[in-house]
Structure formats: structure tokens, C-alpha cells
């Protein structure tokens, strides 16, 4: 590895501290937020803590530089996915280096990027930039972008108007210009309990569930053969997925309930509203014959979560700018969801660009980020700091 791609020592020190906080989404992130807020306050940033409704978690907004509009916002989430059930060969919450690789839960997704943000804050503190540098640190991203949605009212009250937002999810430092939207749902099927020896007399909730899953497969087939396609994605069409089914209590009891958890990940041209309309039509068709036997047969559908899709034109000024900052001129689209759609909905030109590779490293045992990727991100931050301060660029 060449010297020019090595991460700054401060970045490595910060990453080591961040990995040591076990901020799994189910647990509190307040210790990490306390550490980050102290670091940014000492660097001269103005900080604004945005607690979640429970008080066990918080997001953080921070700002340095000019008071006017414009400037750039960098966005990272603080939570990580669990390690239980994974076969780690290294301690997940202690940073371990092996050659070019830095191991630990969150190194790729996405505390590596957060470390470069905080390292940039240290450098920016020496001479605050003329135009504002803003940082957004959220919670509960890994459970469906819940935290940023709760933070938005507090963020909007600040009145900040960045001209660019870079969400640092792992893209191998390539600018990402899109991802699909998602809606997560739950279908609760209600039948009639009875002794299994008389099973034909009752509505079996698992039979309802089986018909419902078959309907989901029909909807998936519809999307797979529709005209709405985007070759920028690994799967170029909207996808319907059933991930979990539960039902019944014992073999000798006709089950009166079953539950299916499922999702739609959709292209911009395939709206959630259209999907829900088609789903209601399918549900009505399924229930019709069952209700001739028992009018109480039911399939209730509940939305459990959703986040918006995201896209920006590859020739947008913001996309060209991030290409220059990152040094990578090939734009990509990512398969996973991010918080980028929320910032874009606020009218902020947004891209995704950060160190690491989600497919190869994210959410896996022995998660790692390479020194070279972290160093490339540090250099992107240096170029950004120069852009925010004309006097630096002139030197």
C-alpha cells in the first residue's frame, strides 16, 4: 500500500474507539453519541442532540463554518447489526488489523465512514471553512431507517440548507446514484379453530396463508415481466419477498391464525400504492371461497415499515462533484436501502459514497474494511474541505 492511500492515524484511533461501542440496533447508542458530541464540541462544532421517543437513543447534528446557506452535509448511522449466531474468529467489538484489513463489527457498515467524518472534523477545527460543514449521525438505520425519520422534524427546525449531502454507506468509494424503495408488511390470516379430525368443517388459517403466498408469487411474476426495468440494479425489476410465516398451535388443532411477513422493494415507476391496490384485489379473490364456509375468514394487512427510494441523474452537478471528490467517475446503483431518500425528499442533492463493500463485507462475520478504502475516504474528505474554503483552494 502506498503512503498516499494510508488512512490518517487520527482516523484509525477514532475507528478503534467507535468499534468498541456495541451499538447494535436493539441497544442504546448514547455512550457513542456522548463520545462523538464531546469530540465535535472540542473541535468547535455546534451540536444538536435529537433524542428518540424512548430516551435510550439519540441522533446528532453538528455544524462548523459559515452561518449562511450552502455547504455540505455528511451523513452516517451509528447502529450496527447483531453478531449473535455468526462465527466470528476475531472479537467483533475490538478493532483488529491483519495486513490491509481492519476487522470489527461496523468497520464497513458504517463506522469506517463515521471515523473519517470525525477525523475531518479534527482537521477542519484548525481553520474553520468559509462555507458550512454539517454532520448528521443517526440511529436505528439497520431496522428500516427508523431513526432518521424520527429525527427529521428536529433537523428541519434547524433551517440548514446544504447544497450537497453525502451518505457514506459502503460503495467501494464509487458514487451511487440510486436505490429501490421498500415497504414492509404483515398479513394476519384468521380462520376457525377446531379438532383436526373434523378439519374440512373449518377454515384453516395456514391454507389462507398458502394462498396468500401464492398471490405474492403472482405479483412477483407481474413485476418480473413488466416494462419497468432498470439495468443499473443486480435485479432490474421490483421484487416481492415473503420472509417469515408463523401459524398453528398443535397438529391436532385446525389453526385459526397465521402470520406472514413480506416486503416490496420497488423501482420508482412501481409505486407502493399500486402494489397495495393489487394486493387488496388478490386478497379479496382469495377470501371469496373461504367465506362461503365461514364469513369470519379474514386476511388483515398491516404496513410495518417503509422508506423511500432514491435516485439522482448521473449528469447532475452533485453527481459530478462527488465523482471529483471521490476520484471515481463510474456511478453505480446499490441493492440495499439507505437514508439518502429522506434527504433527497427535503430537496437536498444527495449521493451515496463510502468505504467498504456491502456485498463482500457488510453484515457478515469477520466484517472488515481495507486500509486503502479508508485512506481513499480520508482523501475525499480533504478535497471536500478545500472546496468548502476558497482560501484553502487558493493556497
CSV table of C-alpha atoms in Angstrom, one decimal:
chain,number,residue,atom,x,y,z
A,1,UNK,CA,0.0,0.0,0.0
A,2,UNK,CA,1.3,3.4,-0.9
A,3,UNK,CA,1.6,6.3,1.5
A,4,UNK,CA,-1.0,8.3,-0.4
A,5,UNK,CA,-3.8,5.8,0.4
A,6,UNK,CA,-3.0,5.2,4.0
A,7,UNK,CA,-5.7,6.5,6.4
A,8,UNK,CA,-4.7,9.2,8.9
A,9,UNK,CA,-3.6,8.0,12.3
A,10,UNK,CA,-6.4,10.0,13.8
A,11,UNK,CA,-8.9,8.1,11.7
A,12,UNK,CA,-7.6,4.8,12.9
A,13,UNK,CA,-7.7,5.9,16.5
A,14,UNK,CA,-11.3,7.1,16.1
A,15,UNK,CA,-12.4,3.9,14.4
A,16,UNK,CA,-10.9,1.9,17.2
A,17,UNK,CA,-13.0,3.9,19.7
A,18,UNK,CA,-16.2,3.6,17.6
A,19,UNK,CA,-15.9,-0.1,17.1
A,20,UNK,CA,-15.6,-0.6,20.9
A,21,UNK,CA,-19.2,0.8,21.3
A,22,UNK,CA,-21.5,-2.2,20.8
A,23,UNK,CA,-24.3,-0.1,19.2
A,24,UNK,CA,-26.4,-3.0,18.0
A,25,UNK,CA,-29.8,-1.5,16.9
A,26,UNK,CA,-31.6,-3.2,19.8
A,27,UNK,CA,-29.4,-1.4,22.4
A,28,UNK,CA,-28.7,2.1,23.3
A,29,UNK,CA,-26.2,4.3,21.4
A,30,UNK,CA,-25.9,7.0,24.0
A,31,UNK,CA,-22.3,6.2,25.0
A,32,UNK,CA,-21.2,6.6,21.4
A,33,UNK,CA,-23.2,9.8,21.0
A,34,UNK,CA,-21.7,11.2,24.2
A,35,UNK,CA,-18.2,10.4,22.8
A,36,UNK,CA,-18.9,11.9,19.4
A,37,UNK,CA,-20.5,15.0,20.8
A,38,UNK,CA,-17.5,15.7,23.1
A,39,UNK,CA,-15.2,15.2,20.1
A,40,UNK,CA,-17.1,17.6,17.9
A,41,UNK,CA,-17.7,20.2,20.6
A,42,UNK,CA,-13.9,20.3,21.3
A,43,UNK,CA,-13.4,20.8,17.6
A,44,UNK,CA,-15.6,23.9,17.7
A,45,UNK,CA,-18.8,22.4,16.2
A,46,UNK,CA,-22.2,23.5,17.3
A,47,UNK,CA,-24.1,20.3,18.2
A,48,UNK,CA,-27.8,19.5,18.4
A,49,UNK,CA,-28.8,16.2,20.1
A,50,UNK,CA,-32.1,14.7,18.8
A,51,UNK,CA,-33.3,12.0,21.3
A,52,UNK,CA,-35.6,9.2,20.2
A,53,UNK,CA,-39.0,8.8,21.9
A,54,UNK,CA,-37.7,6.3,24.5
A,55,UNK,CA,-34.7,8.4,25.6
A,56,UNK,CA,-32.4,5.4,25.1
A,57,UNK,CA,-31.0,6.6,21.8
A,58,UNK,CA,-30.2,9.8,20.1
A,59,UNK,CA,-29.1,11.3,16.8
A,60,UNK,CA,-26.7,14.2,16.5
A,61,UNK,CA,-26.5,17.1,14.1
A,62,UNK,CA,-23.3,19.3,14.1
A,63,UNK,CA,-22.1,22.3,12.2
A,64,UNK,CA,-18.9,24.2,11.7
A,65,UNK,CA,-18.1,27.2,9.4
A,66,UNK,CA,-20.2,29.9,7.9
A,67,UNK,CA,-23.8,30.6,9.0
A,68,UNK,CA,-25.3,31.1,5.6
A,69,UNK,CA,-27.0,28.5,3.3
A,70,UNK,CA,-25.0,26.1,1.2
A,71,UNK,CA,-22.2,23.9,2.3
A,72,UNK,CA,-22.1,20.1,2.6
A,73,UNK,CA,-23.7,17.6,4.9
A,74,UNK,CA,-22.1,14.2,5.7
A,75,UNK,CA,-24.4,11.5,7.0
A,76,UNK,CA,-23.7,8.3,8.9
A,77,UNK,CA,-25.7,6.0,11.1
A,78,UNK,CA,-24.3,4.8,14.5
A,79,UNK,CA,-26.0,1.4,14.8
A,80,UNK,CA,-24.8,-1.9,13.7
A,81,UNK,CA,-26.4,-5.3,13.0
A,82,UNK,CA,-26.1,-8.1,15.7
A,83,UNK,CA,-23.2,-10.6,15.9
A,84,UNK,CA,-25.2,-13.4,17.6
A,85,UNK,CA,-25.3,-16.6,15.6
A,86,UNK,CA,-22.3,-15.6,13.4
A,87,UNK,CA,-19.0,-17.4,13.5
A,88,UNK,CA,-16.5,-14.7,14.3
A,89,UNK,CA,-12.8,-15.6,14.5
A,90,UNK,CA,-11.9,-12.1,16.0
A,91,UNK,CA,-13.6,-10.1,18.7
A,92,UNK,CA,-16.4,-8.2,16.9
A,93,UNK,CA,-16.2,-5.1,19.2
A,94,UNK,CA,-12.5,-4.6,19.1
A,95,UNK,CA,-10.6,-3.3,16.1
A,96,UNK,CA,-8.1,-5.9,14.8
A,97,UNK,CA,-5.7,-5.2,12.0
A,98,UNK,CA,-4.4,-8.0,9.7
A,99,UNK,CA,-2.4,-6.7,6.8
A,100,UNK,CA,-4.5,-4.3,4.8
A,101,UNK,CA,-7.7,-5.3,6.6
A,102,UNK,CA,-9.3,-3.7,9.7
A,103,UNK,CA,-11.8,-6.2,11.3
A,104,UNK,CA,-14.7,-5.4,13.6
A,105,UNK,CA,-18.5,-5.0,13.6
A,106,UNK,CA,-19.3,-1.8,11.7
A,107,UNK,CA,-15.9,-1.3,10.1
A,108,UNK,CA,-17.7,-1.3,6.7
A,109,UNK,CA,-21.3,-0.6,7.7
A,110,UNK,CA,-20.6,2.2,8.5
A,111,UNK,CA,-18.3,3.3,11.3
A,112,UNK,CA,-15.4,3.5,8.9
A,113,UNK,CA,-17.1,6.4,7.2
A,114,UNK,CA,-18.1,7.9,10.6
A,115,UNK,CA,-14.4,7.8,11.7
A,116,UNK,CA,-13.4,9.7,8.6
A,117,UNK,CA,-16.1,12.3,9.3
A,118,UNK,CA,-14.8,12.8,12.8
A,119,UNK,CA,-11.2,12.9,11.6
A,120,UNK,CA,-12.2,15.5,9.1
A,121,UNK,CA,-13.8,17.5,12.0
A,122,UNK,CA,-10.4,17.5,13.8
A,123,UNK,CA,-8.6,18.9,10.7
A,124,UNK,CA,-11.4,21.4,10.0
A,125,UNK,CA,-11.2,22.8,13.5
A,126,UNK,CA,-7.7,24.2,12.9
A,127,UNK,CA,-9.1,26.6,10.3
A,128,UNK,CA,-12.9,26.5,10.1
A,129,UNK,CA,-14.1,26.6,6.5
A,130,UNK,CA,-15.8,29.6,5.0
A,131,UNK,CA,-18.8,27.5,3.9
A,132,UNK,CA,-20.6,25.3,6.5
A,133,UNK,CA,-19.6,21.7,7.1
A,134,UNK,CA,-22.6,19.7,8.6
A,135,UNK,CA,-22.6,16.3,10.1
A,136,UNK,CA,-25.7,14.1,10.6
A,137,UNK,CA,-25.4,11.0,12.8
A,138,UNK,CA,-28.5,8.8,13.2
A,139,UNK,CA,-29.7,5.7,15.0
A,140,UNK,CA,-31.8,2.6,14.0
A,141,UNK,CA,-30.9,2.7,10.4
A,142,UNK,CA,-30.4,-1.0,10.3
A,143,UNK,CA,-34.0,-1.7,11.3
A,144,UNK,CA,-35.5,0.2,8.4
A,145,UNK,CA,-34.2,3.8,8.5
A,146,UNK,CA,-36.4,4.4,11.6
A,147,UNK,CA,-34.1,6.9,13.3
A,148,UNK,CA,-33.7,9.4,10.5
A,149,UNK,CA,-37.4,9.5,10.1
A,150,UNK,CA,-37.8,10.4,13.8
A,151,UNK,CA,-35.0,13.0,13.5
A,152,UNK,CA,-36.4,14.9,10.5
A,153,UNK,CA,-38.6,17.3,12.4
A,154,UNK,CA,-35.7,18.3,14.6
A,155,UNK,CA,-33.4,18.6,11.6
A,156,UNK,CA,-35.9,20.7,9.7
A,157,UNK,CA,-36.3,23.1,12.7
A,158,UNK,CA,-32.6,23.9,12.4
A,159,UNK,CA,-33.2,25.5,9.0
A,160,UNK,CA,-30.0,24.2,7.4
A,161,UNK,CA,-29.8,24.3,3.6
A,162,UNK,CA,-26.8,22.2,2.4
A,163,UNK,CA,-26.1,22.2,-1.3
A,164,UNK,CA,-25.0,18.5,-1.1
A,165,UNK,CA,-25.4,15.5,1.2
A,166,UNK,CA,-23.1,12.5,1.0
A,167,UNK,CA,-24.4,9.4,2.8
A,168,UNK,CA,-21.4,7.2,3.5
A,169,UNK,CA,-22.8,3.7,3.1
A,170,UNK,CA,-20.2,1.3,1.6
A,171,UNK,CA,-19.9,1.7,-2.1
A,172,UNK,CA,-16.1,1.0,-2.5
A,173,UNK,CA,-15.8,4.8,-2.8
A,174,UNK,CA,-17.9,4.9,-6.0
A,175,UNK,CA,-20.7,7.5,-6.3
A,176,UNK,CA,-24.1,5.7,-6.0
A,177,UNK,CA,-27.0,7.5,-7.7
A,178,UNK,CA,-29.9,5.2,-6.7
A,179,UNK,CA,-31.6,2.5,-4.7
A,180,UNK,CA,-35.0,1.0,-4.6
A,181,UNK,CA,-37.7,2.0,-2.1
A,182,UNK,CA,-39.1,-0.5,0.3
A,183,UNK,CA,-42.4,-1.2,2.1
A,184,UNK,CA,-42.5,-4.0,4.8
A,185,UNK,CA,-45.9,-5.5,5.6
A,186,UNK,CA,-47.5,-8.2,7.7
A,187,UNK,CA,-50.6,-10.3,6.7
A,188,UNK,CA,-52.6,-11.8,9.6
A,189,UNK,CA,-54.8,-14.7,8.4
A,190,UNK,CA,-57.8,-15.6,10.6
A,191,UNK,CA,-59.6,-19.0,10.3
A,192,UNK,CA,-61.6,-21.2,12.6
A,193,UNK,CA,-60.1,-23.4,15.3
A,194,UNK,CA,-61.4,-27.0,15.6
A,195,UNK,CA,-60.4,-30.6,16.1
A,196,UNK,CA,-58.3,-31.9,13.3
A,197,UNK,CA,-60.5,-35.0,12.9
A,198,UNK,CA,-63.1,-32.6,11.6
A,199,UNK,CA,-60.7,-30.4,9.6
A,200,UNK,CA,-62.9,-30.0,6.5
A,201,UNK,CA,-65.5,-28.2,8.5
A,202,UNK,CA,-63.2,-25.3,9.5
A,203,UNK,CA,-61.3,-22.6,7.7
A,204,UNK,CA,-57.6,-23.4,8.1
A,205,UNK,CA,-55.6,-20.2,8.5
A,206,UNK,CA,-52.5,-21.9,7.0
A,207,UNK,CA,-54.5,-22.6,3.9
A,208,UNK,CA,-55.3,-18.9,3.7
A,209,UNK,CA,-51.6,-18.1,4.2
A,210,UNK,CA,-50.6,-20.6,1.5
A,211,UNK,CA,-53.0,-19.0,-1.0
A,212,UNK,CA,-51.6,-15.5,0.0
A,213,UNK,CA,-48.0,-16.5,-0.6
A,214,UNK,CA,-49.1,-17.9,-4.0
A,215,UNK,CA,-50.6,-14.5,-4.7
A,216,UNK,CA,-47.3,-12.8,-3.7
A,217,UNK,CA,-45.6,-15.0,-6.3
A,218,UNK,CA,-48.1,-13.9,-8.9
A,219,UNK,CA,-47.3,-10.3,-8.1
A,220,UNK,CA,-43.6,-11.0,-8.4
A,221,UNK,CA,-44.1,-12.6,-11.8
A,222,UNK,CA,-46.0,-9.5,-12.8
A,223,UNK,CA,-43.1,-7.2,-11.9
A,224,UNK,CA,-40.5,-9.6,-13.5
A,225,UNK,CA,-42.3,-9.3,-16.8
A,226,UNK,CA,-43.3,-5.7,-16.7
A,227,UNK,CA,-41.8,-2.9,-18.7
A,228,UNK,CA,-40.5,-1.1,-15.6
A,229,UNK,CA,-36.8,-2.2,-15.6
A,230,UNK,CA,-33.5,-0.6,-14.6
A,231,UNK,CA,-30.4,-2.4,-15.7
A,232,UNK,CA,-28.4,-0.5,-13.1
A,233,UNK,CA,-29.6,-2.9,-10.5
A,234,UNK,CA,-28.5,-6.5,-10.0
A,235,UNK,CA,-32.2,-7.4,-10.1
A,236,UNK,CA,-33.5,-4.9,-12.7
A,237,UNK,CA,-37.2,-5.0,-11.6
A,238,UNK,CA,-39.2,-4.6,-8.4
A,239,UNK,CA,-39.1,-7.6,-6.1
A,240,UNK,CA,-41.7,-9.2,-3.8
A,241,UNK,CA,-40.4,-11.3,-1.0
A,242,UNK,CA,-42.0,-13.4,1.8
A,243,UNK,CA,-39.5,-13.7,4.6
A,244,UNK,CA,-41.4,-15.3,7.5
A,245,UNK,CA,-44.5,-17.3,8.2
A,246,UNK,CA,-45.9,-18.5,11.6
A,247,UNK,CA,-49.1,-20.2,12.5
A,248,UNK,CA,-50.9,-23.0,14.3
A,249,UNK,CA,-50.5,-24.4,17.8
A,250,UNK,CA,-50.7,-28.2,17.6
A,251,UNK,CA,-51.0,-30.9,14.9
A,252,UNK,CA,-54.5,-31.9,16.2
A,253,UNK,CA,-55.9,-28.4,16.1
A,254,UNK,CA,-57.1,-26.7,12.9
A,255,UNK,CA,-55.1,-23.4,13.1
A,256,UNK,CA,-57.2,-20.2,13.4
A,257,UNK,CA,-54.3,-17.8,12.8
A,258,UNK,CA,-51.2,-17.4,10.7
A,259,UNK,CA,-48.9,-14.5,10.1
A,260,UNK,CA,-46.8,-13.7,7.0
A,261,UNK,CA,-44.1,-11.0,7.0
A,262,UNK,CA,-43.3,-9.8,3.5
A,263,UNK,CA,-41.9,-6.8,1.5
A,264,UNK,CA,-41.8,-5.0,-1.7
A,265,UNK,CA,-38.5,-3.4,-3.0
A,266,UNK,CA,-39.6,-1.2,-5.8
A,267,UNK,CA,-38.3,0.9,-8.7
A,268,UNK,CA,-39.5,4.5,-8.9
A,269,UNK,CA,-42.0,3.6,-11.6
A,270,UNK,CA,-43.7,0.9,-9.4
A,271,UNK,CA,-45.4,2.7,-6.6
A,272,UNK,CA,-46.3,1.3,-3.2
A,273,UNK,CA,-49.9,2.5,-3.7
A,274,UNK,CA,-50.2,0.4,-6.9
A,275,UNK,CA,-48.8,-2.6,-5.1
A,276,UNK,CA,-51.2,-2.3,-2.2
A,277,UNK,CA,-54.1,-2.0,-4.7
A,278,UNK,CA,-53.1,-5.2,-6.5
A,279,UNK,CA,-52.6,-6.9,-3.1
A,280,UNK,CA,-56.1,-6.0,-1.9
A,281,UNK,CA,-57.6,-7.3,-5.2
A,282,UNK,CA,-55.7,-10.6,-4.7
A,283,UNK,CA,-56.8,-10.8,-1.0
A,284,UNK,CA,-60.5,-10.3,-2.0
A,285,UNK,CA,-60.2,-13.1,-4.6
A,286,UNK,CA,-58.6,-15.5,-2.0
A,287,UNK,CA,-61.2,-14.8,0.7
A,288,UNK,CA,-64.3,-15.3,-1.5
A,289,UNK,CA,-64.5,-19.1,-1.5
A,290,UNK,CA,-63.4,-19.4,2.2
A,291,UNK,CA,-66.1,-17.0,3.3
A,292,UNK,CA,-68.8,-19.3,1.9
A,293,UNK,CA,-67.7,-21.7,4.6
A,294,UNK,CA,-67.1,-19.1,7.4
A,295,UNK,CA,-67.9,-15.4,7.0
A,296,UNK,CA,-65.4,-14.6,9.7
A,297,UNK,CA,-62.4,-15.7,7.5
A,298,UNK,CA,-60.1,-12.7,7.2
A,299,UNK,CA,-56.7,-11.5,5.9
A,300,UNK,CA,-55.7,-8.3,7.5
A,301,UNK,CA,-52.7,-6.4,6.0
A,302,UNK,CA,-50.6,-4.0,8.1
A,303,UNK,CA,-47.7,-1.8,7.0
A,304,UNK,CA,-44.9,-2.2,9.5
A,305,UNK,CA,-42.2,0.0,7.9
A,306,UNK,CA,-41.3,1.8,4.7
A,307,UNK,CA,-38.6,4.0,3.3
A,308,UNK,CA,-38.4,6.0,0.1
A,309,UNK,CA,-36.3,5.0,-2.9
A,310,UNK,CA,-33.6,7.3,-4.1
A,311,UNK,CA,-32.3,8.4,-7.5
A,312,UNK,CA,-30.4,11.3,-8.9
A,313,UNK,CA,-29.4,11.9,-12.6
A,314,UNK,CA,-25.8,10.7,-13.4
A,315,UNK,CA,-25.1,14.1,-15.0
A,316,UNK,CA,-26.5,16.1,-12.1
A,317,UNK,CA,-24.0,18.7,-10.8
A,318,UNK,CA,-23.9,17.0,-7.4
A,319,UNK,CA,-23.0,13.6,-9.1
A,320,UNK,CA,-20.2,15.2,-11.0
A,321,UNK,CA,-19.0,16.9,-7.8
A,322,UNK,CA,-18.9,13.7,-5.8
A,323,UNK,CA,-17.1,12.0,-8.7
A,324,UNK,CA,-14.4,14.6,-8.4
A,325,UNK,CA,-14.3,14.3,-4.6
A,326,UNK,CA,-14.1,10.5,-4.6
A,327,UNK,CA,-11.8,10.2,-7.7
A,328,UNK,CA,-14.2,7.5,-9.1
A,329,UNK,CA,-16.1,8.6,-12.2
A,330,UNK,CA,-18.2,5.4,-12.6
A,331,UNK,CA,-21.6,5.8,-11.0
A,332,UNK,CA,-23.5,2.8,-9.6
A,333,UNK,CA,-26.8,1.9,-8.0
A,334,UNK,CA,-26.9,-0.2,-4.8
A,335,UNK,CA,-29.2,-3.1,-3.9
A,336,UNK,CA,-29.7,-2.1,-0.3
A,337,UNK,CA,-31.7,0.8,1.2
A,338,UNK,CA,-30.3,3.9,2.8
A,339,UNK,CA,-31.3,7.2,4.4
A,340,UNK,CA,-30.5,9.0,1.1
A,341,UNK,CA,-34.1,9.1,0.0
A,342,UNK,CA,-35.1,11.1,3.1
A,343,UNK,CA,-32.5,13.8,2.4
A,344,UNK,CA,-33.5,13.9,-1.2
A,345,UNK,CA,-37.1,14.4,-0.3
A,346,UNK,CA,-36.1,17.6,1.5
A,347,UNK,CA,-34.7,18.9,-1.7
A,348,UNK,CA,-31.0,18.3,-0.9
A,349,UNK,CA,-29.0,16.9,-3.8
A,350,UNK,CA,-27.8,13.6,-2.3
A,351,UNK,CA,-25.4,10.8,-3.3
A,352,UNK,CA,-24.1,7.7,-1.5
A,353,UNK,CA,-20.4,7.2,-1.3
A,354,UNK,CA,-18.3,5.5,1.3
A,355,UNK,CA,-15.5,3.0,2.1
A,356,UNK,CA,-16.0,-0.8,2.0
A,357,UNK,CA,-18.2,-3.2,0.1
A,358,UNK,CA,-21.6,-4.2,1.3
A,359,UNK,CA,-21.9,-7.4,-0.7
A,360,UNK,CA,-18.5,-8.7,0.3
A,361,UNK,CA,-18.1,-7.4,3.8
A,362,UNK,CA,-21.3,-5.9,5.3
A,363,UNK,CA,-23.3,-7.8,7.9
A,364,UNK,CA,-21.0,-10.8,7.8
A,365,UNK,CA,-18.9,-12.4,10.4
A,366,UNK,CA,-15.3,-11.0,10.5
A,367,UNK,CA,-16.6,-7.8,8.8
A,368,UNK,CA,-13.7,-5.6,7.7
A,369,UNK,CA,-12.7,-2.5,5.7
A,370,UNK,CA,-9.4,-2.2,4.0
A,371,UNK,CA,-6.8,0.4,4.9
A,372,UNK,CA,-6.8,1.6,1.3
A,373,UNK,CA,-10.5,2.2,1.2
A,374,UNK,CA,-10.4,4.1,4.5
A,375,UNK,CA,-7.4,6.1,3.2
A,376,UNK,CA,-9.3,6.9,0.0
A,377,UNK,CA,-12.2,8.3,2.0
A,378,UNK,CA,-9.8,10.4,4.1
A,379,UNK,CA,-8.6,12.0,0.8
A,380,UNK,CA,-12.1,12.6,-0.3
A,381,UNK,CA,-12.7,14.5,2.9
A,382,UNK,CA,-9.5,16.6,2.3
A,383,UNK,CA,-10.8,17.6,-1.1
A,384,UNK,CA,-14.1,18.4,0.3
A,385,UNK,CA,-12.6,20.7,2.9
A,386,UNK,CA,-10.7,22.5,0.2
A,387,UNK,CA,-13.9,23.0,-1.7
A,388,UNK,CA,-15.6,24.5,1.3
A,389,UNK,CA,-12.9,27.0,1.9
A,390,UNK,CA,-11.8,29.2,-1.1
A,391,UNK,CA,-8.8,30.4,0.8
A,392,UNK,CA,-7.5,26.8,1.1
A,393,UNK,CA,-8.1,26.2,-2.6
A,394,UNK,CA,-6.1,29.3,-3.4
A,395,UNK,CA,-3.0,28.2,-1.5
